[in-house]
Backbone as JSON Lines, residues from 0, in Angstrom:
{"i":0,"aa":"M","n":[-1.65,133.41,153.02],"ca":[-0.75,133.84,154.06],"c":[0.67,133.45,153.68]}
{"i":1,"aa":"G","n":[1.6,134.14,154.28],"ca":[2.99,133.85,154.01],"c":[3.88,134.95,154.56]}
{"i":2,"aa":"L","n":[5.13,134.81,154.29],"ca":[6.14,135.75,154.76],"c":[6.24,136.92,153.79]}
{"i":3,"aa":"D","n":[5.93,138.11,154.25],"ca":[6.08,139.34,153.49],"c":[7.11,140.21,154.2]}
{"i":4,"aa":"Q","n":[8.07,140.73,153.43],"ca":[9.19,141.48,154.0],"c":[9.34,142.81,153.27]}
{"i":5,"aa":"Y","n":[9.68,143.84,154.03],"ca":[9.76,145.18,153.49],"c":[11.01,145.89,154.02]}
{"i":6,"aa":"A","n":[11.55,146.76,153.18],"ca":[12.59,147.69,153.61],"c":[12.13,149.09,153.24]}
{"i":7,"aa":"Y","n":[12.35,150.01,154.16],"ca":[11.93,151.39,153.96],"c":[13.09,152.33,154.2]}
{"i":8,"aa":"K","n":[13.07,153.45,153.48],"ca":[13.92,154.56,153.87],"c":[13.0,155.52,154.62]}
{"i":9,"aa":"V","n":[13.52,156.06,155.72],"ca":[12.71,156.85,156.64],"c":[13.41,158.16,156.94]}
{"i":10,"aa":"K","n":[12.64,159.23,156.91],"ca":[13.17,160.54,157.29],"c":[12.24,161.13,158.34]}
{"i":11,"aa":"R","n":[12.83,161.61,159.42],"ca":[12.07,162.21,160.51],"c":[12.43,163.69,160.61]}
{"i":12,"aa":"D","n":[11.42,164.54,160.58],"ca":[11.62,165.97,160.72],"c":[10.81,166.45,161.92]}
{"i":13,"aa":"Y","n":[11.48,167.17,162.81],"ca":[10.82,167.68,164.01],"c":[10.66,169.18,163.91]}
{"i":14,"aa":"N","n":[9.44,169.67,164.11],"ca":[9.13,171.1,164.13],"c":[9.08,171.53,165.59]}
{"i":15,"aa":"R","n":[10.09,172.27,166.01],"ca":[10.19,172.67,167.42],"c":[9.07,173.62,167.83]}
{"i":16,"aa":"E","n":[8.66,174.5,166.93],"ca":[7.59,175.44,167.27],"c":[6.27,174.72,167.49]}
{"i":17,"aa":"A","n":[5.92,173.85,166.58],"ca":[4.65,173.14,166.69],"c":[4.76,171.89,167.56]}
{"i":18,"aa":"K","n":[5.98,171.53,167.9],"ca":[6.23,170.31,168.68],"c":[5.59,169.08,168.03]}
{"i":19,"aa":"T","n":[5.85,168.97,166.73],"ca":[5.34,167.84,165.97],"c":[6.47,167.19,165.19]}
{"i":20,"aa":"E","n":[6.29,165.94,164.9],"ca":[7.27,165.22,164.09],"c":[6.57,164.71,162.84]}
{"i":21,"aa":"T","n":[7.23,164.91,161.72],"ca":[6.74,164.38,160.45],"c":[7.66,163.24,160.05]}
{"i":22,"aa":"I","n":[7.05,162.1,159.78],"ca":[7.82,160.92,159.38],"c":[7.45,160.58,157.94]}
{"i":23,"aa":"T","n":[8.47,160.55,157.1],"ca":[8.3,160.15,155.7],"c":[8.9,158.76,155.56]}
{"i":24,"aa":"K","n":[8.08,157.82,155.07],"ca":[8.53,156.44,154.92],"c":[8.26,156.01,153.49]}
{"i":25,"aa":"V","n":[9.33,155.55,152.81],"ca":[9.24,155.15,151.41],"c":[9.75,153.71,151.28]}
{"i":26,"aa":"E","n":[8.93,152.85,150.71],"ca":[9.35,151.46,150.5],"c":[10.43,151.42,149.43]}
{"i":27,"aa":"I","n":[11.54,150.74,149.76],"ca":[12.62,150.6,148.78],"c":[12.85,149.15,148.37]}
{"i":28,"aa":"A","n":[12.23,148.2,149.08],"ca":[12.35,146.79,148.69],"c":[11.18,146.0,149.29]}
{"i":29,"aa":"Y","n":[10.81,144.97,148.55],"ca":[9.78,144.03,149.02],"c":[10.2,142.63,148.61]}
{"i":30,"aa":"W","n":[10.06,141.71,149.55],"ca":[10.35,140.31,149.28],"c":[9.14,139.48,149.69]}
{"i":31,"aa":"R","n":[8.93,138.39,149.0],"ca":[7.86,137.45,149.35],"c":[8.5,136.1,149.61]}
{"i":32,"aa":"K","n":[8.4,135.64,150.85],"ca":[8.9,134.33,151.27],"c":[10.39,134.14,151.01]}
{"i":33,"aa":"H","n":[11.16,135.18,151.28],"ca":[12.64,135.07,151.21],"c":[13.12,134.71,152.61]}
{"i":34,"aa":"N","n":[12.93,133.43,152.94],"ca":[13.16,132.97,154.3],"c":[14.6,133.09,154.76]}
{"i":35,"aa":"A","n":[15.56,132.97,153.85],"ca":[16.97,133.08,154.24],"c":[17.28,134.5,154.72]}
{"i":36,"aa":"L","n":[16.74,135.5,154.04],"ca":[16.91,136.89,154.48],"c":[16.23,137.1,155.82]}
{"i":37,"aa":"E","n":[15.06,136.53,155.99],"ca":[14.33,136.66,157.26],"c":[15.14,136.06,158.4]}
{"i":38,"aa":"G","n":[15.74,134.9,158.17],"ca":[16.58,134.29,159.2],"c":[17.77,135.17,159.55]}
{"i":39,"aa":"Y","n":[18.38,135.74,158.52],"ca":[19.53,136.64,158.74],"c":[19.1,137.86,159.56]}
{"i":40,"aa":"M","n":[17.99,138.47,159.17],"ca":[17.52,139.67,159.87],"c":[17.07,139.35,161.29]}
{"i":41,"aa":"C","n":[16.48,138.2,161.49],"ca":[16.09,137.77,162.84],"c":[17.32,137.63,163.72]}
{"i":42,"aa":"D","n":[18.36,137.0,163.2],"ca":[19.61,136.85,163.97],"c":[20.21,138.22,164.27]}
{"i":43,"aa":"L","n":[20.18,139.14,163.3],"ca":[20.71,140.48,163.51],"c":[19.9,141.22,164.57]}
{"i":44,"aa":"F","n":[18.58,141.1,164.51],"ca":[17.7,141.71,165.5],"c":[18.09,141.27,166.91]}
{"i":45,"aa":"H","n":[18.27,139.98,167.1],"ca":[18.62,139.47,168.42],"c":[20.05,139.86,168.82]}
{"i":46,"aa":"S","n":[20.96,139.93,167.86],"ca":[22.34,140.33,168.19],"c":[22.41,141.8,168.6]}
{"i":47,"aa":"K","n":[21.43,142.59,168.18],"ca":[21.37,144.01,168.56],"c":[20.57,144.22,169.85]}
{"i":48,"aa":"G","n":[20.21,143.14,170.51],"ca":[19.52,143.25,171.79],"c":[18.02,143.06,171.73]}
{"i":49,"aa":"G","n":[17.48,142.79,170.55],"ca":[16.04,142.55,170.45],"c":[15.68,141.25,171.12]}
{"i":50,"aa":"D","n":[14.49,141.2,171.67],"ca":[14.06,139.96,172.32],"c":[12.67,139.57,171.83]}
{"i":51,"aa":"G","n":[12.32,138.34,172.05],"ca":[11.02,137.84,171.64],"c":[10.98,137.46,170.18]}
{"i":52,"aa":"E","n":[9.77,137.22,169.72],"ca":[9.54,136.79,168.35],"c":[9.78,137.95,167.38]}
{"i":53,"aa":"F","n":[10.43,137.65,166.28],"ca":[10.74,138.66,165.26],"c":[9.65,138.62,164.19]}
{"i":54,"aa":"N","n":[8.46,139.03,164.54],"ca":[7.34,139.12,163.62],"c":[6.7,140.48,163.83]}
{"i":55,"aa":"C","n":[6.59,141.24,162.77],"ca":[6.04,142.6,162.84],"c":[6.9,143.52,163.71]}
{"i":56,"aa":"R","n":[8.18,143.26,163.73],"ca":[9.13,144.11,164.47],"c":[9.92,144.94,163.46]}
{"i":57,"aa":"T","n":[10.4,146.08,163.89],"ca":[11.19,146.96,163.03],"c":[12.65,146.85,163.4]}
{"i":58,"aa":"L","n":[13.49,146.66,162.4],"ca":[14.93,146.54,162.6],"c":[15.64,147.68,161.86]}
{"i":59,"aa":"P","n":[16.19,148.65,162.6],"ca":[16.97,149.69,161.95],"c":[18.28,149.1,161.41]}
{"i":60,"aa":"L","n":[18.68,149.54,160.22],"ca":[19.91,149.05,159.6],"c":[20.86,150.22,159.34]}
{"i":61,"aa":"N","n":[22.13,150.01,159.67],"ca":[23.14,151.03,159.39],"c":[24.06,150.52,158.28]}
{"i":62,"aa":"N","n":[25.04,151.32,157.91],"ca":[25.93,150.95,156.82],"c":[26.7,149.66,157.12]}
{"i":63,"aa":"D","n":[27.15,149.49,158.37],"ca":[27.85,148.25,158.73],"c":[26.95,147.03,158.56]}
{"i":64,"aa":"D","n":[25.67,147.16,158.94],"ca":[24.72,146.06,158.76],"c":[24.6,145.69,157.29]}
{"i":65,"aa":"L","n":[24.54,146.71,156.44],"ca":[24.42,146.46,155.0],"c":[25.68,145.83,154.43]}
{"i":66,"aa":"E","n":[26.84,146.28,154.9],"ca":[28.12,145.68,154.46],"c":[28.18,144.22,154.88]}
{"i":67,"aa":"N","n":[27.77,143.93,156.11],"ca":[27.8,142.55,156.61],"c":[26.8,141.67,155.84]}
{"i":68,"aa":"L","n":[25.65,142.22,155.52],"ca":[24.67,141.47,154.72],"c":[25.24,141.17,153.34]}
{"i":69,"aa":"D","n":[25.86,142.15,152.72],"ca":[26.47,141.96,151.41],"c":[27.54,140.86,151.46]}
{"i":70,"aa":"E","n":[28.35,140.89,152.5],"ca":[29.38,139.86,152.66],"c":[28.76,138.48,152.83]}
{"i":71,"aa":"A","n":[27.7,138.4,153.64],"ca":[27.03,137.12,153.85],"c":[26.46,136.58,152.53]}
{"i":72,"aa":"I","n":[25.87,137.47,151.74],"ca":[25.32,137.06,150.44],"c":[26.43,136.57,149.53]}
{"i":73,"aa":"N","n":[27.53,137.34,149.45],"ca":[28.64,136.97,148.58],"c":[29.26,135.63,148.97]}
{"i":74,"aa":"N","n":[29.23,135.31,150.25],"ca":[29.81,134.05,150.74],"c":[28.77,132.94,150.88]}
{"i":75,"aa":"K","n":[27.59,133.17,150.28],"ca":[26.49,132.2,150.38],"c":[26.21,131.85,151.84]}
{"i":76,"aa":"G","n":[26.25,132.9,152.68],"ca":[26.12,132.71,154.12],"c":[24.77,133.04,154.71]}
{"i":77,"aa":"L","n":[23.74,133.25,153.88],"ca":[22.41,133.45,154.46],"c":[21.92,132.11,154.98]}
{"i":78,"aa":"P","n":[21.34,132.1,156.16],"ca":[20.97,130.82,156.78],"c":[19.73,130.19,156.16]}
{"i":79,"aa":"E","n":[19.73,128.88,156.08],"ca":[18.51,128.18,155.72],"c":[17.56,128.37,156.89]}
{"i":80,"aa":"T","n":[16.36,128.86,156.61],"ca":[15.43,129.23,157.67],"c":[14.08,128.62,157.39]}
{"i":81,"aa":"E","n":[13.56,127.88,158.34],"ca":[12.28,127.22,158.18],"c":[11.21,127.93,158.98]}
{"i":82,"aa":"G","n":[10.01,127.89,158.47],"ca":[8.84,128.41,159.15],"c":[7.61,127.97,158.4]}
{"i":83,"aa":"F","n":[6.51,127.85,159.09],"ca":[5.29,127.33,158.48],"c":[4.87,128.12,157.25]}
{"i":84,"aa":"F","n":[5.03,129.45,157.28],"ca":[4.61,130.31,156.18],"c":[5.76,130.75,155.28]}
{"i":85,"aa":"F","n":[6.95,130.16,155.45],"ca":[8.16,130.7,154.82],"c":[8.49,130.14,153.45]}
{"i":86,"aa":"G","n":[7.85,129.08,153.01],"ca":[8.13,128.52,151.69],"c":[9.44,127.75,151.62]}
{"i":87,"aa":"Q","n":[9.9,127.5,150.38],"ca":[11.12,126.74,150.13],"c":[12.37,127.55,150.48]}
{"i":88,"aa":"D","n":[13.47,126.87,150.74],"ca":[14.73,127.52,151.07],"c":[15.16,128.49,149.96]}
{"i":89,"aa":"T","n":[15.51,129.71,150.36],"ca":[15.93,130.74,149.39],"c":[17.39,131.14,149.58]}
{"i":90,"aa":"S","n":[18.14,130.39,150.38],"ca":[19.49,130.81,150.73],"c":[20.43,130.91,149.53]}
{"i":91,"aa":"K","n":[20.12,130.21,148.44],"ca":[20.98,130.26,147.26],"c":[20.21,130.64,145.99]}
{"i":92,"aa":"D","n":[19.02,131.17,146.16],"ca":[18.17,131.54,145.04],"c":[18.72,132.8,144.35]}
{"i":93,"aa":"E","n":[19.06,132.67,143.08],"ca":[19.71,133.77,142.34],"c":[18.82,135.0,142.19]}
{"i":94,"aa":"D","n":[17.51,134.81,142.03],"ca":[16.6,135.96,141.93],"c":[16.55,136.73,143.25]}
{"i":95,"aa":"C","n":[16.52,136.0,144.34],"ca":[16.52,136.65,145.66],"c":[17.83,137.39,145.89]}
{"i":96,"aa":"I","n":[18.93,136.78,145.51],"ca":[20.24,137.41,145.67],"c":[20.31,138.71,144.87]}
{"i":97,"aa":"A","n":[19.8,138.7,143.65],"ca":[19.8,139.91,142.82],"c":[18.98,141.01,143.47]}
{"i":98,"aa":"L","n":[17.83,140.65,144.03],"ca":[16.99,141.64,144.72],"c":[17.68,142.16,145.98]}
{"i":99,"aa":"D","n":[18.35,141.26,146.7],"ca":[19.09,141.67,147.9],"c":[20.17,142.69,147.55]}
{"i":100,"aa":"K","n":[20.9,142.43,146.47],"ca":[21.98,143.33,146.04],"c":[21.43,144.7,145.66]}
{"i":101,"aa":"L","n":[20.31,144.7,144.96],"ca":[19.68,145.96,144.59],"c":[19.25,146.73,145.84]}
{"i":102,"aa":"F","n":[18.67,146.03,146.79],"ca":[18.28,146.65,148.06],"c":[19.48,147.27,148.75]}
{"i":103,"aa":"I","n":[20.57,146.53,148.84],"ca":[21.77,147.03,149.53],"c":[22.27,148.31,148.87]}
{"i":104,"aa":"D","n":[22.32,148.33,147.55],"ca":[22.75,149.53,146.83],"c":[21.82,150.71,147.11]}
{"i":105,"aa":"D","n":[20.52,150.49,147.01],"ca":[19.55,151.55,147.25],"c":[19.61,152.05,148.7]}
{"i":106,"aa":"A","n":[19.77,151.13,149.63],"ca":[19.82,151.5,151.04],"c":[21.07,152.32,151.36]}
{"i":107,"aa":"K","n":[22.2,151.93,150.79],"ca":[23.44,152.68,151.02],"c":[23.32,154.1,150.47]}
{"i":108,"aa":"K","n":[22.72,154.24,149.29],"ca":[22.51,155.57,148.71],"c":[21.6,156.4,149.62]}
{"i":109,"aa":"A","n":[20.54,155.79,150.11],"ca":[19.61,156.51,150.98],"c":[20.3,156.96,152.27]}
{"i":110,"aa":"L","n":[21.13,156.1,152.85],"ca":[21.86,156.48,154.06],"c":[22.75,157.7,153.79]}
{"i":111,"aa":"K","n":[23.43,157.69,152.65],"ca":[24.28,158.83,152.29],"c":[23.48,160.11,152.13]}
{"i":112,"aa":"D","n":[22.22,159.98,151.73],"ca":[21.35,161.13,151.53],"c":[20.61,161.55,152.8]}
{"i":113,"aa":"G","n":[20.97,160.93,153.94],"ca":[20.39,161.34,155.21],"c":[19.15,160.6,155.66]}
{"i":114,"aa":"W","n":[18.8,159.53,154.97],"ca":[17.65,158.72,155.38],"c":[18.09,157.66,156.38]}
{"i":115,"aa":"E","n":[17.16,157.14,157.14],"ca":[17.37,155.95,157.96],"c":[16.81,154.77,157.16]}
{"i":116,"aa":"I","n":[17.28,153.56,157.49],"ca":[16.8,152.35,156.82],"c":[16.18,151.43,157.86]}
{"i":117,"aa":"E","n":[15.01,150.89,157.52],"ca":[14.32,149.96,158.41],"c":[13.88,148.72,157.62]}
{"i":118,"aa":"Y","n":[13.97,147.58,158.28],"ca":[13.48,146.31,157.73],"c":[12.39,145.83,158.65]}
{"i":119,"aa":"T","n":[11.35,145.27,158.07],"ca":[10.29,144.66,158.86],"c":[9.69,143.51,158.07]}
{"i":120,"aa":"S","n":[9.02,142.63,158.77],"ca":[8.38,141.5,158.1],"c":[7.1,141.12,158.85]}
{"i":121,"aa":"W","n":[6.29,140.37,158.15],"ca":[5.02,139.92,158.71],"c":[4.72,138.54,158.18]}
{"i":122,"aa":"W","n":[4.34,137.64,159.09],"ca":[3.95,136.3,158.67],"c":[2.84,135.77,159.55]}
């Protein structure tokens, strides 16, 4: 068991004649026990009006969210976040930072191409 985190690009297409919606979801990032990112996303979830425990919840991300995340990473501002399944502090882990940067780039490109971005985690 442990903290598993995912980011997806999502496209929703609605067929008015059939009254059906097709949802395409493609994983663009995966993290394992990146607790600092989880703490950041949890805080963002609550700042956007989410309530309750941030486990198995979906957090939509827009371009401003990605810009703010990038700024937090650049300023070493991801919070130290503790949890039973979260592992060691990752707030300054260079491998995690590199993966975060790659995610931000991929997510921004996907937004420009008309996709939505979602983050979710499970622990």
